Coordinates of C-alpha atoms in Angstrom, one line a residue:
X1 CA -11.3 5.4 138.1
X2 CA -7.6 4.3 139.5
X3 CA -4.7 6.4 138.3
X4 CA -2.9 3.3 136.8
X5 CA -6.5 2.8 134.7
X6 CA -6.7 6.4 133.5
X7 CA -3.2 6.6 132.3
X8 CA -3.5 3.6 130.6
X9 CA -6.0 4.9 129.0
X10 CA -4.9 8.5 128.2
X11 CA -1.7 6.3 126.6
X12 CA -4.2 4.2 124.4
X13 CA -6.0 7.1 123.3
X14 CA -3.0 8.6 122.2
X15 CA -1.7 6.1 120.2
X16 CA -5.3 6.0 118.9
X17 CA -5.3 9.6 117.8
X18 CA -1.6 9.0 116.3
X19 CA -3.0 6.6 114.1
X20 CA -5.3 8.4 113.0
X21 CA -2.9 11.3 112.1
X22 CA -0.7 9.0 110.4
X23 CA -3.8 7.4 108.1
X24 CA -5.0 11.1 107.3
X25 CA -1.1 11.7 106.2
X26 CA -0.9 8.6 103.7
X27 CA -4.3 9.7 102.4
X28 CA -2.2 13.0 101.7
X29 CA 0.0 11.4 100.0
X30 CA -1.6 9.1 98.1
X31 CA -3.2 11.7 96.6
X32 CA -0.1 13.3 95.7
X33 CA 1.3 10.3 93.8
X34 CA -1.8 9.4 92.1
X35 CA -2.0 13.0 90.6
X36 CA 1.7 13.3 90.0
X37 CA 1.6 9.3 88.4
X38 CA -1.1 10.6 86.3
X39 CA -1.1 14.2 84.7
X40 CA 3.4 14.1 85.5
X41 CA 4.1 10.5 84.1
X42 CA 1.7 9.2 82.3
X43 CA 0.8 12.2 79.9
X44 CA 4.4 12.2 78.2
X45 CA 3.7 8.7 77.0
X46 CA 0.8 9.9 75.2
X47 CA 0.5 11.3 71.7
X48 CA -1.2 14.4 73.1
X49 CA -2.7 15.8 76.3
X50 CA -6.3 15.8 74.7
X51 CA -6.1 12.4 74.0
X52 CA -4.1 12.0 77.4
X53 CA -7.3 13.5 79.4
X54 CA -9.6 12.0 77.4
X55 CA -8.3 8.3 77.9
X56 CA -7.5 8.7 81.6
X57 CA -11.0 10.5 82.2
X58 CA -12.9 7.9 80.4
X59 CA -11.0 5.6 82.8
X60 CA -12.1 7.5 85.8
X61 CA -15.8 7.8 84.8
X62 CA -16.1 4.5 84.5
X63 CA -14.1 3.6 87.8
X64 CA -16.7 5.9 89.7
X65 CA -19.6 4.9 87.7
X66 CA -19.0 1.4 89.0
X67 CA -17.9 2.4 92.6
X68 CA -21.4 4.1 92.9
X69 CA -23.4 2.0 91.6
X70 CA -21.8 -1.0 93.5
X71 CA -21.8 1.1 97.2
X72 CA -23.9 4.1 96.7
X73 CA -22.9 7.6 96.9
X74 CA -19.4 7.7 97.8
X75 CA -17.7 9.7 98.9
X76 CA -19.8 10.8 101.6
X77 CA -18.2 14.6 102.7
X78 CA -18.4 15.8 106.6
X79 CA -21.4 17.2 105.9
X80 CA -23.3 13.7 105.6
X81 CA -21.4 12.2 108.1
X82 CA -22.2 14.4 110.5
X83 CA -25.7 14.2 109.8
X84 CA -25.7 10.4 110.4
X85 CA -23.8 10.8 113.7
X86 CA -26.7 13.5 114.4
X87 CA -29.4 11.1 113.7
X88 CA -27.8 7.6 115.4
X89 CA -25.3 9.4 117.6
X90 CA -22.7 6.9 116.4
X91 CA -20.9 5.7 113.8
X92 CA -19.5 2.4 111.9
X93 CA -16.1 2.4 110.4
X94 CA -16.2 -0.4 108.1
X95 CA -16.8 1.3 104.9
X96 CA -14.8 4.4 105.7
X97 CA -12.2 3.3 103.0
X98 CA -14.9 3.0 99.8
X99 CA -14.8 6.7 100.8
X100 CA -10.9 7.5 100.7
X101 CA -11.0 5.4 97.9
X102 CA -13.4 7.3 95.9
X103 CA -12.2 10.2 97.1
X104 CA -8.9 9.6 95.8
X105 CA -10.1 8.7 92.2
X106 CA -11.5 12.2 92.1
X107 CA -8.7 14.2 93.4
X108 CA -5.8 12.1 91.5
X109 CA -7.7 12.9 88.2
X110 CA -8.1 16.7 88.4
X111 CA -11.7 17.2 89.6
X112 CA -11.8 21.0 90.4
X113 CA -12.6 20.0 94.1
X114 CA -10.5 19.8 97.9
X115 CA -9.2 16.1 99.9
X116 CA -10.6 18.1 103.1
X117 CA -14.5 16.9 102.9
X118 CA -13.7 13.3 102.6
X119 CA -10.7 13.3 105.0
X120 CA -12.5 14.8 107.6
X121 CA -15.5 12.8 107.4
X122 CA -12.9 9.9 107.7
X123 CA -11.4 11.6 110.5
X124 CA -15.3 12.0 112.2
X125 CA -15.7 8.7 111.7
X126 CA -12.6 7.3 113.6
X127 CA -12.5 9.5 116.2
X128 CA -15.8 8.1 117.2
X129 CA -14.8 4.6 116.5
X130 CA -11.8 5.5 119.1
X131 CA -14.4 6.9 121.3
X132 CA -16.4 4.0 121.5
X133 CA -13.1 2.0 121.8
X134 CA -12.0 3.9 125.3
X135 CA -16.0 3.6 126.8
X136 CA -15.6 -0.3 126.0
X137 CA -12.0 -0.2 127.9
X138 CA -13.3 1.6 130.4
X139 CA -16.0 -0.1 131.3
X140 CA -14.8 -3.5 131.2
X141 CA -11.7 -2.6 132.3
X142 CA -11.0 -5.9 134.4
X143 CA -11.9 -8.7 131.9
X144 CA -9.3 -6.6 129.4
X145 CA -6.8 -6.7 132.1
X146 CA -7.1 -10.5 133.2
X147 CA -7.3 -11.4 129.4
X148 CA -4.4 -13.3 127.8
X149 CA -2.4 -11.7 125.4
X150 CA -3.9 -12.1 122.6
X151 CA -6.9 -11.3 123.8
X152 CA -6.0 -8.1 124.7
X153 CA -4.9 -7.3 121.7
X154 CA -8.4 -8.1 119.8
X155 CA -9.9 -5.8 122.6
X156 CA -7.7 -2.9 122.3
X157 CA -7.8 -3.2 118.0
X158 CA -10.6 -5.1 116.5
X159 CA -12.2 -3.3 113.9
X160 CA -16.1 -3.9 114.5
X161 CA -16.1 -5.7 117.9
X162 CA -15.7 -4.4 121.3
X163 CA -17.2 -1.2 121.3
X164 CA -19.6 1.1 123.2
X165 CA -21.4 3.7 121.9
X166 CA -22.5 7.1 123.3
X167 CA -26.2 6.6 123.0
X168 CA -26.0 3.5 125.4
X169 CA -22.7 5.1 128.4
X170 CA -25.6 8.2 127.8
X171 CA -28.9 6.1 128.6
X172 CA -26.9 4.7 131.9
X173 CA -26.1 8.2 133.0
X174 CA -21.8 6.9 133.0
X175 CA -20.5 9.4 130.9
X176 CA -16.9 9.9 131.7
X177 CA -16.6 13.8 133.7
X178 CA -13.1 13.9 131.4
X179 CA -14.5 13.2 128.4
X180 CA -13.9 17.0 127.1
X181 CA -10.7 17.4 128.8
X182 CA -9.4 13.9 127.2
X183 CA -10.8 15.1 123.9
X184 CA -8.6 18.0 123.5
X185 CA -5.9 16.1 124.1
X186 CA -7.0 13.5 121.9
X187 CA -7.3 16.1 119.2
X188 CA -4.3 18.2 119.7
X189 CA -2.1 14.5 120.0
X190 CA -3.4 14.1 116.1
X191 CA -2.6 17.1 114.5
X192 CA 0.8 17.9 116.3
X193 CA 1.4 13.8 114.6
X194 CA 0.1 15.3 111.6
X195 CA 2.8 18.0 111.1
X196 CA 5.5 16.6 112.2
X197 CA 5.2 13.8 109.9
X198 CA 4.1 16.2 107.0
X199 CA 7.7 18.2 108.7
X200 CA 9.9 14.7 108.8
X201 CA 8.9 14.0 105.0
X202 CA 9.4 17.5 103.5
X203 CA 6.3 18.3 102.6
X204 CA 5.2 21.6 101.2
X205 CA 2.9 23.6 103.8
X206 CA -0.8 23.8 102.5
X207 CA -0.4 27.6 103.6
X208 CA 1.5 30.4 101.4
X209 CA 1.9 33.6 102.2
X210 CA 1.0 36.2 99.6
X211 CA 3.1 38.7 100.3
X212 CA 4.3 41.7 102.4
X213 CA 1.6 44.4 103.1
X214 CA 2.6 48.3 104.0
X215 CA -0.9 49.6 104.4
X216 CA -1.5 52.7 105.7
X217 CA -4.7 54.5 107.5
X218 CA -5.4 56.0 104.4
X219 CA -5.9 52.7 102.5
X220 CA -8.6 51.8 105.0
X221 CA -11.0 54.2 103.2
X222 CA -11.7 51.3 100.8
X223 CA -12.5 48.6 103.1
X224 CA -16.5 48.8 103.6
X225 CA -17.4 49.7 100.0
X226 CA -14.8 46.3 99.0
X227 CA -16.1 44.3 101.7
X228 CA -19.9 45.1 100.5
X229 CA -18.6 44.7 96.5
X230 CA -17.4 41.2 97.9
X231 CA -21.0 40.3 99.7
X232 CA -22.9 41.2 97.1
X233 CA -20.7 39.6 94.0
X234 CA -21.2 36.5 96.3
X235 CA -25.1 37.1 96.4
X236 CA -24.8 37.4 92.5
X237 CA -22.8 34.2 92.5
X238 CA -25.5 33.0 93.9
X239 CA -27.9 32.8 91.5
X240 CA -25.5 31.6 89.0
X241 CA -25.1 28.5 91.5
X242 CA -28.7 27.9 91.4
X243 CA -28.8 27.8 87.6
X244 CA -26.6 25.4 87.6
X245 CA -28.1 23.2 90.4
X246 CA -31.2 23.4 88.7
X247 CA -29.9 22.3 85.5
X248 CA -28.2 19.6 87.1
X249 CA -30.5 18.0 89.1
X250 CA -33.0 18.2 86.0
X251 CA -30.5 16.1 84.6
X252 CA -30.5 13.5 87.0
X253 CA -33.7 12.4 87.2
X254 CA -33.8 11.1 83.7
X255 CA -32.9 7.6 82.8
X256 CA -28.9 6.7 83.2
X257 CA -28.6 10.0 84.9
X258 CA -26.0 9.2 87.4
X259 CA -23.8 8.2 84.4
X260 CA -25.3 11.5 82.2
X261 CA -23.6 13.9 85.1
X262 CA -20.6 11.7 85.7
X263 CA -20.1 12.1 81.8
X264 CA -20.2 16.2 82.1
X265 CA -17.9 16.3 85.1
X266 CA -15.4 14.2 83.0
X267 CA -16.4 16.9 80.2
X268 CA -15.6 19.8 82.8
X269 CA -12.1 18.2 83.7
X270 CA -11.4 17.7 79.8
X271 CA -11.8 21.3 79.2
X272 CA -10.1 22.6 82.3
X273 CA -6.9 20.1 81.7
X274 CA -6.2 21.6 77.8
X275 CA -7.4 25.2 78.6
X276 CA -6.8 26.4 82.1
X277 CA -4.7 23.3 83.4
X278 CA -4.1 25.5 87.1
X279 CA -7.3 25.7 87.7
X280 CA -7.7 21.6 88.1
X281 CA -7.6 20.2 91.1
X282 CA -8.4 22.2 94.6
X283 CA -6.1 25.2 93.9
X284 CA -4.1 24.2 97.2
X285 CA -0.6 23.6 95.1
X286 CA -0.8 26.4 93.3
X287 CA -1.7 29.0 95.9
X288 CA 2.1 29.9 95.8
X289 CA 1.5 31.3 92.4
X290 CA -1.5 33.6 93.1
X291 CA 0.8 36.6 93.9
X292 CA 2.5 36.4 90.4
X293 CA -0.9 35.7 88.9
X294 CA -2.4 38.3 90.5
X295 CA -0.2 41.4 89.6
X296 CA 1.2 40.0 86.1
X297 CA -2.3 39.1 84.6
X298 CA -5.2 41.7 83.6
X299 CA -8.1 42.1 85.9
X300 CA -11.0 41.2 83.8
X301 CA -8.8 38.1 83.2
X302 CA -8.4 37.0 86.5
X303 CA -12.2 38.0 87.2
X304 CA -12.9 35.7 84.4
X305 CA -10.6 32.5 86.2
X306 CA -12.2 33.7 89.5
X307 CA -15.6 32.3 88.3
X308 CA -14.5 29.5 85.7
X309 CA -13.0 28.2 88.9
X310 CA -16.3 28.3 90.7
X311 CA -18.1 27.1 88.4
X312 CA -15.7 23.9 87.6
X313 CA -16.4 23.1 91.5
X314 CA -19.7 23.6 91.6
X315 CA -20.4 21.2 88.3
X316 CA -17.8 18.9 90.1
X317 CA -19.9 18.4 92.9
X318 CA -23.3 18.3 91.3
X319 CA -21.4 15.6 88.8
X320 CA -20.8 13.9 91.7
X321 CA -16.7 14.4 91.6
X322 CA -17.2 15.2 95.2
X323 CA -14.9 16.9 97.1
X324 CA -14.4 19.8 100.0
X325 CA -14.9 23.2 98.6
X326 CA -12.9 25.1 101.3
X327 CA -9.5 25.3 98.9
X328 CA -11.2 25.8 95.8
X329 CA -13.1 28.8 96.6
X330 CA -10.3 30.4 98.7
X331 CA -8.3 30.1 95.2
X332 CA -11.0 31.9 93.8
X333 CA -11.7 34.8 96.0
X334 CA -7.9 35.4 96.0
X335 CA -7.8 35.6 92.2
X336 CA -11.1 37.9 92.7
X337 CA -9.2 40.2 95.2
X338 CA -6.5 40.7 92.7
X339 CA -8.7 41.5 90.1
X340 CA -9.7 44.4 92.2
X341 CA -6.8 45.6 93.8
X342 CA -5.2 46.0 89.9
X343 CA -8.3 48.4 89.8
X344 CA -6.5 50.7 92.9
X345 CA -2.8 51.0 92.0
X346 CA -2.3 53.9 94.5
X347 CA -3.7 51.6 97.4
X348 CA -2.1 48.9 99.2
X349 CA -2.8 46.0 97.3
X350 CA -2.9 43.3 99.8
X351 CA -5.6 45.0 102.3
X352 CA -7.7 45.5 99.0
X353 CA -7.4 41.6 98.2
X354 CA -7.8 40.9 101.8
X355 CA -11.1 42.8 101.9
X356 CA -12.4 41.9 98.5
X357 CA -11.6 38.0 99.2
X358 CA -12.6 37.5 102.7
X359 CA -16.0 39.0 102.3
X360 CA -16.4 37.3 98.7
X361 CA -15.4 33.8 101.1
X362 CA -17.5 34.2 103.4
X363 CA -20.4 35.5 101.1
X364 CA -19.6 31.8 99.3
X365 CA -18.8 29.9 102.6
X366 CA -21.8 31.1 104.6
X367 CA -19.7 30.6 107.7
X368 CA -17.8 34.1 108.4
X369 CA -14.9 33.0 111.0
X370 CA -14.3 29.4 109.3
X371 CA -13.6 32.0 106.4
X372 CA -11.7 34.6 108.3
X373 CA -9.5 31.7 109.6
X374 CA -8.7 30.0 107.4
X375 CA -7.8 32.9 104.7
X376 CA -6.0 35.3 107.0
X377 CA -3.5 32.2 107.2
X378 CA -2.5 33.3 103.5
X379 CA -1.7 37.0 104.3
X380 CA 0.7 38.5 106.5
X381 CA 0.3 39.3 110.6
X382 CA -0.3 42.8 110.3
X383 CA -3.8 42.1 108.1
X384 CA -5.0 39.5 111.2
X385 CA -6.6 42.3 113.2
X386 CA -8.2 43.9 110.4
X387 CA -9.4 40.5 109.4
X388 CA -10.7 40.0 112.8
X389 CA -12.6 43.0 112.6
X390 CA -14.1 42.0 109.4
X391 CA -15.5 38.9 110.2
X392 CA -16.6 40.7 113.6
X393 CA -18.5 43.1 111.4
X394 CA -20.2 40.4 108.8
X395 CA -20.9 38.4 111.8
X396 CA -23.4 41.1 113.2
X397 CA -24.5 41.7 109.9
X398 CA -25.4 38.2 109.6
X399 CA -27.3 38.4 113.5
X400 CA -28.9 42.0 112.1
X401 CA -30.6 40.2 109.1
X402 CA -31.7 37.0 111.1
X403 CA -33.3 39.2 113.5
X404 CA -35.0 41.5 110.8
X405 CA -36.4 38.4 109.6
X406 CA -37.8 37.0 112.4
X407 CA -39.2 40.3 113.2
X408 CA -40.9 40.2 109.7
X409 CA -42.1 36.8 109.8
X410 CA -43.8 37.5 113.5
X411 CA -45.2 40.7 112.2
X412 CA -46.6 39.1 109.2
X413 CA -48.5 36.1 111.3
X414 CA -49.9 39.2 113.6

């Protein structure tokens, strides 16, 4: 490859990957303005806000019944997309926006779910659309050159034509050596897009900090017995969960039950919007509140929200409001920390949220350092190493047990 070719396309896969950060930032805020047009102003011009939700819900029900039943089961999450990409090794773009779409039906009207699932299934999916973009370049990188203008163009942008995909670059043995190396960049070119356009408009950062921490050596007395509190409330979630899966899937099978579970999400969001209206949507806009929450409300309280709040995701989901669950139950284990830490006044109450939370996350999450990221952003540097070590710890926990297992299961064949 020439130097002039592999600039060229370095440059074309950045402006790729910029695109792509500036579609995942007007999903962001689309979602902002569908919400704020709904539940900011539109409910004033009703007589109530019962009869508010229930008009607007009945709207959405029958917006996704129709959306479903006309393109499947939309929106796919990461989680299915990835599975497909597993079992063709490629991906088609075309339908991507029935996703958003959906996606942002459910999220403007208060389902109890995250925008991350269906953004970064959307964000899976063009990547490898701008994958199989570059192979195409790159391997007919002559005709693109000696093509007119116009030509060019359809080349470099055409939605469904001109592309390679992995499985046949693979089958040739012409995988590019830089692949990995252009990747990186690829990615790091989108997100640094991502927040300086979220920084040019003003918006709020998804991450709040919770508050100052002063803990001391003696506070770290607490941390195994909270940590194993948090694993095993998690365990005892658990079966709650599967309760409700149960119930719900029973529910599906019978006639008209895609509509039947539709019809009790929309129920779920009723009762969330005149009863605990901060507990709709993912939990992300209201994380700035948690610290005020926390200390000001009782701790059976807040133990109570902590589990309403699971459970209005978890029938969300099976209601098939779907959305990412990442936000939600980070909300959750936060209100679930403070619960606890009201329980230890003499004790630094952050480190005690910290450890009830994180191990409660990851408990829920089943993935300890996606959890230990991704919460230690909400708590002050001096809690990172301690969090490290946490998820270090549940992490050989996690290895202990799988190896236990596997010892049992080999014992009992022998």
């Amino acid at each position: 490859m020439q130097k002039r070719q592999m600039v060229a396309l370095v440059l074309y896969g950045l402006a790729l990957s910029s695109v792509m950060a500036l579609l995942a930032f007007a999903f962001i805020m689309a979602e902002q303005v569908g919400s704020h047009l709904v539940w900011d102003m539109l409910l004033p011009l009703f007589p109530s806000r019962f009869v508010f939700s229930l008009v607007m819900l009945t709207l959405a029900t029958a917006l996704l019944y129709l959306m479903k039943k006309e393109w499947g089961e939309i929106p796919r999450t990461s989680h299915e997309i990835l599975g497909e990409l597993k079992e063709h090794e490629t991906l088609t773009a075309k339908n991507s926006w029935r996703d958003l779409l959906a996606a942002l039906v459910i999220l403007s009207f208060g389902a109890g779910v995250g925008p991350e699932a269906p953004l970064l299934g959307a964000v899976i999916v063009f990547s490898i659309w701008q994958a199989d973009k570059l192979r195409f370049i790159t391997f007919h990188w002559q005709t693109v050159v000696s093509a007119s203008f116009a030509q060019k163009i359809s080349y470099l942008f055409h939605p469904r034509k001109y592309r390679l995909a992995y499985p046949h670059v693979k089958a040739r043995g012409l995988l590019n050596p830089k692949r990995k190396l252009w990747i990186s960049l690829f990615i790091l070119n989108g997100l640094v897009s991502f927040l300086l356009l979220m920084r040019a408009t003003d918006q709020p950062s998804f991450v709040t900090k919770l508050g100052v921490s002063h803990w001391q050596l003696a506070d770290l007395v607490l941390v195994l017995p909270l940590m194993v509190y948090g694993l095993f409330s998690a365990r005892a979630y658990g079966f709650l969960k599967r309760l409700v899966e149960r119930g719900m899937r029973t529910i599906q099978k019978r006639p008209h039950g895609q509509l039947i579970v539709l019809i009790i999400g929309a129920l779920a969001i009723l009762m969330m919007a005149n009863t605990f209206p901060t507990l709709l949507f993912s939990g992300q806009h209201s994380m700035h509140l948690l610290h005020d929450v926390g200390m000001e409300t009782p701790s059976l309280l807040l133990l109570g929200l902590s589990l309403l709040k699971l459970l209005f995701l978890e029938v969300c989901i099976l209601a098939g409001w779907t959305g990412g669950d990442i936000f939600p139950i980070t909300f959750a284990s936060v209100l679930h920390g403070f619960a606890i830490a009201q329980l230890f006044p003499g004790y630094d109450s952050l480190l005690i949220v910290l450890a009830v939370s994180l191990s409660f996350a990851i408990g829920l999450l089943g993935n300890e350092w996606l959890a230990g990221l991704f919460l230690s952003l909400f708590f002050p540097s001096d809690l990172w190493l301690l969090s490290f070590l946490m998820v270090v710890l549940c992490s050989l926990l996690k290895k202990w047990k799988e190896r236990t297992r596997k010892e049992s299961v080999i014992n009992e064949t022998f």
